[in-house]
């Protein structure tokens, strides 16, 4: 009863703030657990691609899968449906994360956003420069963006292994940096890894966008209502020559951050319906017709208690974390060691550029940019974050698995260079994770020692 009275006393803004905190905590837990699943999927892919059944690995992902209606048949490989269709849902969640951060998170205020934006920018520029310095060839240089991305799931998963001793602001800083990394990676894909663009495709995508705006204007709150317009945007971007997964980001950024306006406040509607059911006899008589309207209203109120950007992301996130991302890893991390000839076309420089970019470029770029912003007094470190914590964030930012492999597949058509790039991503991410774990263990011990000394000083 006390909890109910307290809930009634909360303002709308307090309720939303509480929900945002719970959503953030749930997000962290899912990312930490999914990192383990992602690692398992990558390991299975590597073992499968280097086993006696290696031929079946490549043959399986190139099996044709068709979607047809009447005479119209759209046939693509299983690999295409994973990388270009299912990964659109991954980018949809990324887009909604960005939308939320702009509305109420690390990107909502310039003073809060400046430090992680600068750190992420440093963590993009230096790996790219390292890669380009080792790969000046016109073909190899096309992979300059492969080592610039951070994998949120793996980075948060490794951080979770260090336990709860890691300060909360370190987690928030890492998450903000990884999300900004995603923003930069999406922009890089849009501007540097899209082919010659077909204008007619943009017209089709625009039709889908106008349909979405129209549905939002009409107050359509069900996510299923937006599936067809979303598919039209995806088809339009596919026609343009841009990567169709970018439609996910577009849809994510268009997702409303406020609940649909209702004639009656959700909490008041819940109280009214509960009172009606309590005082009436529809429940005891099990009158289906009289129960239909209040139950339909209850479903609507329950749906609109949270903004669509939180509600849809919460619903999709487990599917993306434990389904789509591991499936992507299984389909793309299978690098055949025997099949990668590092002596062909400077492939070893591609692998080296990607690996060094992730292991050294990321942490040095992140720490250097952060140090410069603090030195110039444009920013200050968040409460509880020391320079040891910043180095930990930088090291974990070097784990670039999912997005790095995705960009590598856009950058290289040559199988040797693509294999070398994937190998660089896998080795670089593994080394970055191990160094991050070792540094994190030292960091945790140091914090505990300092806390023990402070406690002893207070006693005396």
PDB file of N, CA and C in Angstrom, residues 220-275:
ATOM      1  N   UNK A 220      -1.027   6.952 -34.442  1.00  0.00           N
ATOM      2  CA  UNK A 220      -0.880   5.489 -34.453  1.00  0.00           C
ATOM      3  C   UNK A 220       0.255   5.102 -33.515  1.00  0.00           C
ATOM      4  N   UNK A 221      -0.092   4.387 -32.439  1.00  0.00           N
ATOM      5  CA  UNK A 221       0.920   4.057 -31.432  1.00  0.00           C
ATOM      6  C   UNK A 221       1.489   2.662 -31.559  1.00  0.00           C
ATOM      7  N   UNK A 222       0.830   1.780 -32.312  1.00  0.00           N
ATOM      8  CA  UNK A 222       1.308   0.409 -32.446  1.00  0.00           C
ATOM      9  C   UNK A 222       2.521   0.344 -33.364  1.00  0.00           C
ATOM     10  N   UNK A 223       3.561  -0.350 -32.915  1.00  0.00           N
ATOM     11  CA  UNK A 223       4.784  -0.469 -33.726  1.00  0.00           C
ATOM     12  C   UNK A 223       4.523  -1.225 -35.025  1.00  0.00           C
ATOM     13  N   UNK A 224       3.546  -2.142 -35.016  1.00  0.00           N
ATOM     14  CA  UNK A 224       3.262  -2.941 -36.210  1.00  0.00           C
ATOM     15  C   UNK A 224       2.741  -2.086 -37.360  1.00  0.00           C
ATOM     16  N   UNK A 225       2.125  -0.941 -37.044  1.00  0.00           N
ATOM     17  CA  UNK A 225       1.609  -0.054 -38.088  1.00  0.00           C
ATOM     18  C   UNK A 225       2.725   0.522 -38.951  1.00  0.00           C
ATOM     19  N   UNK A 226       3.952   0.524 -38.416  1.00  0.00           N
ATOM     20  CA  UNK A 226       5.073   1.155 -39.119  1.00  0.00           C
ATOM     21  C   UNK A 226       5.942   0.149 -39.876  1.00  0.00           C
ATOM     22  N   UNK A 227       5.555  -1.130 -39.855  1.00  0.00           N
ATOM     23  CA  UNK A 227       6.371  -2.152 -40.524  1.00  0.00           C
ATOM     24  C   UNK A 227       6.397  -1.932 -42.037  1.00  0.00           C
ATOM     25  N   UNK A 228       5.224  -1.725 -42.647  1.00  0.00           N
ATOM     26  CA  UNK A 228       5.160  -1.545 -44.107  1.00  0.00           C
ATOM     27  C   UNK A 228       5.860  -0.259 -44.546  1.00  0.00           C
ATOM     28  N   UNK A 229       5.580   0.912 -43.929  1.00  0.00           N
ATOM     29  CA  UNK A 229       6.341   2.118 -44.308  1.00  0.00           C
ATOM     30  C   UNK A 229       7.846   1.952 -44.096  1.00  0.00           C
ATOM     31  N   UNK A 230       8.234   1.240 -43.014  1.00  0.00           N
ATOM     32  CA  UNK A 230       9.654   0.999 -42.771  1.00  0.00           C
ATOM     33  C   UNK A 230      10.269   0.154 -43.865  1.00  0.00           C
ATOM     34  N   UNK A 231       9.506  -0.851 -44.328  1.00  0.00           N
ATOM     35  CA  UNK A 231       9.987  -1.701 -45.428  1.00  0.00           C
ATOM     36  C   UNK A 231      10.149  -0.891 -46.711  1.00  0.00           C
ATOM     37  N   UNK A 232       9.258   0.080 -46.923  1.00  0.00           N
ATOM     38  CA  UNK A 232       9.358   0.944 -48.115  1.00  0.00           C
ATOM     39  C   UNK A 232      10.634   1.785 -48.053  1.00  0.00           C
ATOM     40  N   UNK A 233      10.962   2.306 -46.850  1.00  0.00           N
ATOM     41  CA  UNK A 233      12.216   3.070 -46.685  1.00  0.00           C
ATOM     42  C   UNK A 233      13.415   2.170 -46.973  1.00  0.00           C
ATOM     43  N   UNK A 234      13.371   0.931 -46.469  1.00  0.00           N
ATOM     44  CA  UNK A 234      14.462  -0.030 -46.696  1.00  0.00           C
ATOM     45  C   UNK A 234      14.634  -0.312 -48.194  1.00  0.00           C
ATOM     46  N   UNK A 235      13.531  -0.563 -48.894  1.00  0.00           N
ATOM     47  CA  UNK A 235      13.593  -0.835 -50.338  1.00  0.00           C
ATOM     48  C   UNK A 235      14.138   0.380 -51.079  1.00  0.00           C
ATOM     49  N   UNK A 236      13.691   1.576 -50.669  1.00  0.00           N
ATOM     50  CA  UNK A 236      14.173   2.804 -51.315  1.00  0.00           C
ATOM     51  C   UNK A 236      15.674   2.970 -51.185  1.00  0.00           C
ATOM     52  N   UNK A 237      16.214   2.755 -49.983  1.00  0.00           N
ATOM     53  CA  UNK A 237      17.659   2.896 -49.788  1.00  0.00           C
ATOM     54  C   UNK A 237      18.426   1.792 -50.517  1.00  0.00           C
ATOM     55  N   UNK A 238      17.836   0.601 -50.597  1.00  0.00           N
ATOM     56  CA  UNK A 238      18.461  -0.475 -51.381  1.00  0.00           C
ATOM     57  C   UNK A 238      18.552  -0.075 -52.848  1.00  0.00           C
ATOM     58  N   UNK A 239      17.508   0.589 -53.360  1.00  0.00           N
ATOM     59  CA  UNK A 239      17.491   1.040 -54.761  1.00  0.00           C
ATOM     60  C   UNK A 239      18.499   2.152 -55.019  1.00  0.00           C
ATOM     61  N   UNK A 240      18.751   2.987 -54.000  1.00  0.00           N
ATOM     62  CA  UNK A 240      19.675   4.114 -54.201  1.00  0.00           C
ATOM     63  C   UNK A 240      21.117   3.662 -54.394  1.00  0.00           C
ATOM     64  N   UNK A 241      21.467   2.518 -53.823  1.00  0.00           N
ATOM     65  CA  UNK A 241      22.869   2.080 -53.812  1.00  0.00           C
ATOM     66  C   UNK A 241      23.512   2.305 -52.466  1.00  0.00           C
ATOM     67  N   UNK A 242      22.827   3.075 -51.567  1.00  0.00           N
ATOM     68  CA  UNK A 242      23.297   3.211 -50.186  1.00  0.00           C
ATOM     69  C   UNK A 242      23.016   1.897 -49.470  1.00  0.00           C
ATOM     70  N   UNK A 243      23.678   1.678 -48.339  1.00  0.00           N
ATOM     71  CA  UNK A 243      23.436   0.419 -47.645  1.00  0.00           C
ATOM     72  C   UNK A 243      22.059   0.459 -46.995  1.00  0.00           C
ATOM     73  N   UNK A 244      21.187  -0.534 -47.273  1.00  0.00           N
ATOM     74  CA  UNK A 244      19.802  -0.464 -46.792  1.00  0.00           C
ATOM     75  C   UNK A 244      19.660  -0.477 -45.280  1.00  0.00           C
ATOM     76  N   UNK A 245      20.681  -0.967 -44.563  1.00  0.00           N
ATOM     77  CA  UNK A 245      20.582  -0.986 -43.092  1.00  0.00           C
ATOM     78  C   UNK A 245      20.493   0.427 -42.512  1.00  0.00           C
ATOM     79  N   UNK A 246      20.920   1.433 -43.286  1.00  0.00           N
ATOM     80  CA  UNK A 246      20.824   2.811 -42.810  1.00  0.00           C
ATOM     81  C   UNK A 246      19.370   3.220 -42.589  1.00  0.00           C
ATOM     82  N   UNK A 247      18.441   2.509 -43.232  1.00  0.00           N
ATOM     83  CA  UNK A 247      17.021   2.794 -43.004  1.00  0.00           C
ATOM     84  C   UNK A 247      16.663   2.565 -41.538  1.00  0.00           C
ATOM     85  N   UNK A 248      17.335   1.616 -40.893  1.00  0.00           N
ATOM     86  CA  UNK A 248      17.101   1.376 -39.474  1.00  0.00           C
ATOM     87  C   UNK A 248      17.444   2.588 -38.636  1.00  0.00           C
ATOM     88  N   UNK A 249      18.562   3.239 -38.957  1.00  0.00           N
ATOM     89  CA  UNK A 249      18.967   4.443 -38.224  1.00  0.00           C
ATOM     90  C   UNK A 249      17.944   5.555 -38.445  1.00  0.00           C
ATOM     91  N   UNK A 250      17.498   5.715 -39.698  1.00  0.00           N
ATOM     92  CA  UNK A 250      16.505   6.746 -40.020  1.00  0.00           C
ATOM     93  C   UNK A 250      15.230   6.521 -39.204  1.00  0.00           C
ATOM     94  N   UNK A 251      14.743   5.289 -39.194  1.00  0.00           N
ATOM     95  CA  UNK A 251      13.526   4.969 -38.445  1.00  0.00           C
ATOM     96  C   UNK A 251      13.729   5.157 -36.944  1.00  0.00           C
ATOM     97  N   UNK A 252      14.913   4.782 -36.446  1.00  0.00           N
ATOM     98  CA  UNK A 252      15.203   4.960 -35.023  1.00  0.00           C
ATOM     99  C   UNK A 252      15.196   6.422 -34.615  1.00  0.00           C
ATOM    100  N   UNK A 253      15.776   7.274 -35.464  1.00  0.00           N
ATOM    101  CA  UNK A 253      15.823   8.704 -35.161  1.00  0.00           C
ATOM    102  C   UNK A 253      14.442   9.353 -35.256  1.00  0.00           C
ATOM    103  N   UNK A 254      13.514   8.715 -35.998  1.00  0.00           N
ATOM    104  CA  UNK A 254      12.158   9.251 -36.138  1.00  0.00           C
ATOM    105  C   UNK A 254      11.217   8.759 -35.034  1.00  0.00           C
ATOM    106  N   UNK A 255      11.678   7.824 -34.215  1.00  0.00           N
ATOM    107  CA  UNK A 255      10.816   7.260 -33.172  1.00  0.00           C
ATOM    108  C   UNK A 255      10.523   8.319 -32.107  1.00  0.00           C
ATOM    109  N   UNK A 256       9.249   8.557 -31.780  1.00  0.00           N
ATOM    110  CA  UNK A 256       8.899   9.596 -30.798  1.00  0.00           C
ATOM    111  C   UNK A 256       9.501   9.327 -29.417  1.00  0.00           C
ATOM    112  N   UNK A 257       9.903  10.401 -28.754  1.00  0.00           N
ATOM    113  CA  UNK A 257      10.487  10.293 -27.414  1.00  0.00           C
ATOM    114  C   UNK A 257       9.466  10.611 -26.334  1.00  0.00           C
ATOM    115  N   UNK A 258       8.251  10.962 -26.734  1.00  0.00           N
ATOM    116  CA  UNK A 258       7.183  11.253 -25.777  1.00  0.00           C
ATOM    117  C   UNK A 258       6.007  10.325 -26.047  1.00  0.00           C
ATOM    118  N   UNK A 259       5.274   9.923 -25.006  1.00  0.00           N
ATOM    119  CA  UNK A 259       4.110   9.052 -25.228  1.00  0.00           C
ATOM    120  C   UNK A 259       3.055   9.751 -26.069  1.00  0.00           C
ATOM    121  N   UNK A 260       2.210   8.962 -26.720  1.00  0.00           N
ATOM    122  CA  UNK A 260       1.125   9.514 -27.519  1.00  0.00           C
ATOM    123  C   UNK A 260       0.154  10.253 -26.606  1.00  0.00           C
ATOM    124  N   UNK A 261      -0.245  11.497 -26.968  1.00  0.00           N
ATOM    125  CA  UNK A 261      -1.193  12.239 -26.117  1.00  0.00           C
ATOM    126  C   UNK A 261      -2.511  11.474 -25.997  1.00  0.00           C
ATOM    127  N   UNK A 262      -3.017  11.404 -24.770  1.00  0.00           N
ATOM    128  CA  UNK A 262      -4.293  10.732 -24.512  1.00  0.00           C
ATOM    129  C   UNK A 262      -5.248  11.724 -23.862  1.00  0.00           C
ATOM    130  N   UNK A 263      -6.546  11.507 -24.085  1.00  0.00           N
ATOM    131  CA  UNK A 263      -7.541  12.404 -23.496  1.00  0.00           C
ATOM    132  C   UNK A 263      -7.526  12.321 -21.969  1.00  0.00           C
ATOM    133  N   UNK A 264      -7.059  11.196 -21.458  1.00  0.00           N
ATOM    134  CA  UNK A 264      -7.022  10.961 -20.023  1.00  0.00           C
ATOM    135  C   UNK A 264      -5.626  10.490 -19.636  1.00  0.00           C
ATOM    136  N   UNK A 265      -5.064  11.029 -18.564  1.00  0.00           N
ATOM    137  CA  UNK A 265      -3.733  10.613 -18.110  1.00  0.00           C
ATOM    138  C   UNK A 265      -3.725   9.112 -17.834  1.00  0.00           C
ATOM    139  N   UNK A 266      -2.649   8.401 -18.214  1.00  0.00           N
ATOM    140  CA  UNK A 266      -2.608   6.938 -18.056  1.00  0.00           C
ATOM    141  C   UNK A 266      -2.924   6.456 -16.644  1.00  0.00           C
ATOM    142  N   UNK A 267      -2.335   7.106 -15.628  1.00  0.00           N
ATOM    143  CA  UNK A 267      -2.574   6.668 -14.250  1.00  0.00           C
ATOM    144  C   UNK A 267      -4.026   6.881 -13.837  1.00  0.00           C
ATOM    145  N   UNK A 268      -4.625   8.006 -14.308  1.00  0.00           N
ATOM    146  CA  UNK A 268      -6.031   8.264 -13.998  1.00  0.00           C
ATOM    147  C   UNK A 268      -6.926   7.242 -14.695  1.00  0.00           C
ATOM    148  N   UNK A 269      -6.577   6.900 -15.942  1.00  0.00           N
ATOM    149  CA  UNK A 269      -7.356   5.905 -16.681  1.00  0.00           C
ATOM    150  C   UNK A 269      -7.291   4.545 -15.976  1.00  0.00           C
ATOM    151  N   UNK A 270      -6.088   4.181 -15.497  1.00  0.00           N
ATOM    152  CA  UNK A 270      -5.951   2.910 -14.774  1.00  0.00           C
ATOM    153  C   UNK A 270      -6.821   2.887 -13.519  1.00  0.00           C
ATOM    154  N   UNK A 271      -6.806   4.000 -12.779  1.00  0.00           N
ATOM    155  CA  UNK A 271      -7.611   4.082 -11.552  1.00  0.00           C
ATOM    156  C   UNK A 271      -9.097   3.988 -11.874  1.00  0.00           C
ATOM    157  N   UNK A 272      -9.526   4.694 -12.936  1.00  0.00           N
ATOM    158  CA  UNK A 272     -10.943   4.692 -13.308  1.00  0.00           C
ATOM    159  C   UNK A 272     -11.411   3.293 -13.723  1.00  0.00           C
ATOM    160  N   UNK A 273     -10.602   2.614 -14.579  1.00  0.00           N
ATOM    161  CA  UNK A 273     -10.986   1.281 -15.055  1.00  0.00           C
ATOM    162  C   UNK A 273     -11.006   0.285 -13.901  1.00  0.00           C
ATOM    163  N   UNK A 274     -10.015   0.389 -13.004  1.00  0.00           N
ATOM    164  CA  UNK A 274      -9.979  -0.505 -11.839  1.00  0.00           C
ATOM    165  C   UNK A 274     -11.214  -0.304 -10.973  1.00  0.00           C
ATOM    166  N   UNK A 275     -11.627   0.965 -10.814  1.00  0.00           N
ATOM    167  CA  UNK A 275     -12.813   1.260 -10.010  1.00  0.00           C
ATOM    168  C   UNK A 275     -14.076   0.713 -10.660  1.00  0.00           C
TER     169      UNK A 275
END
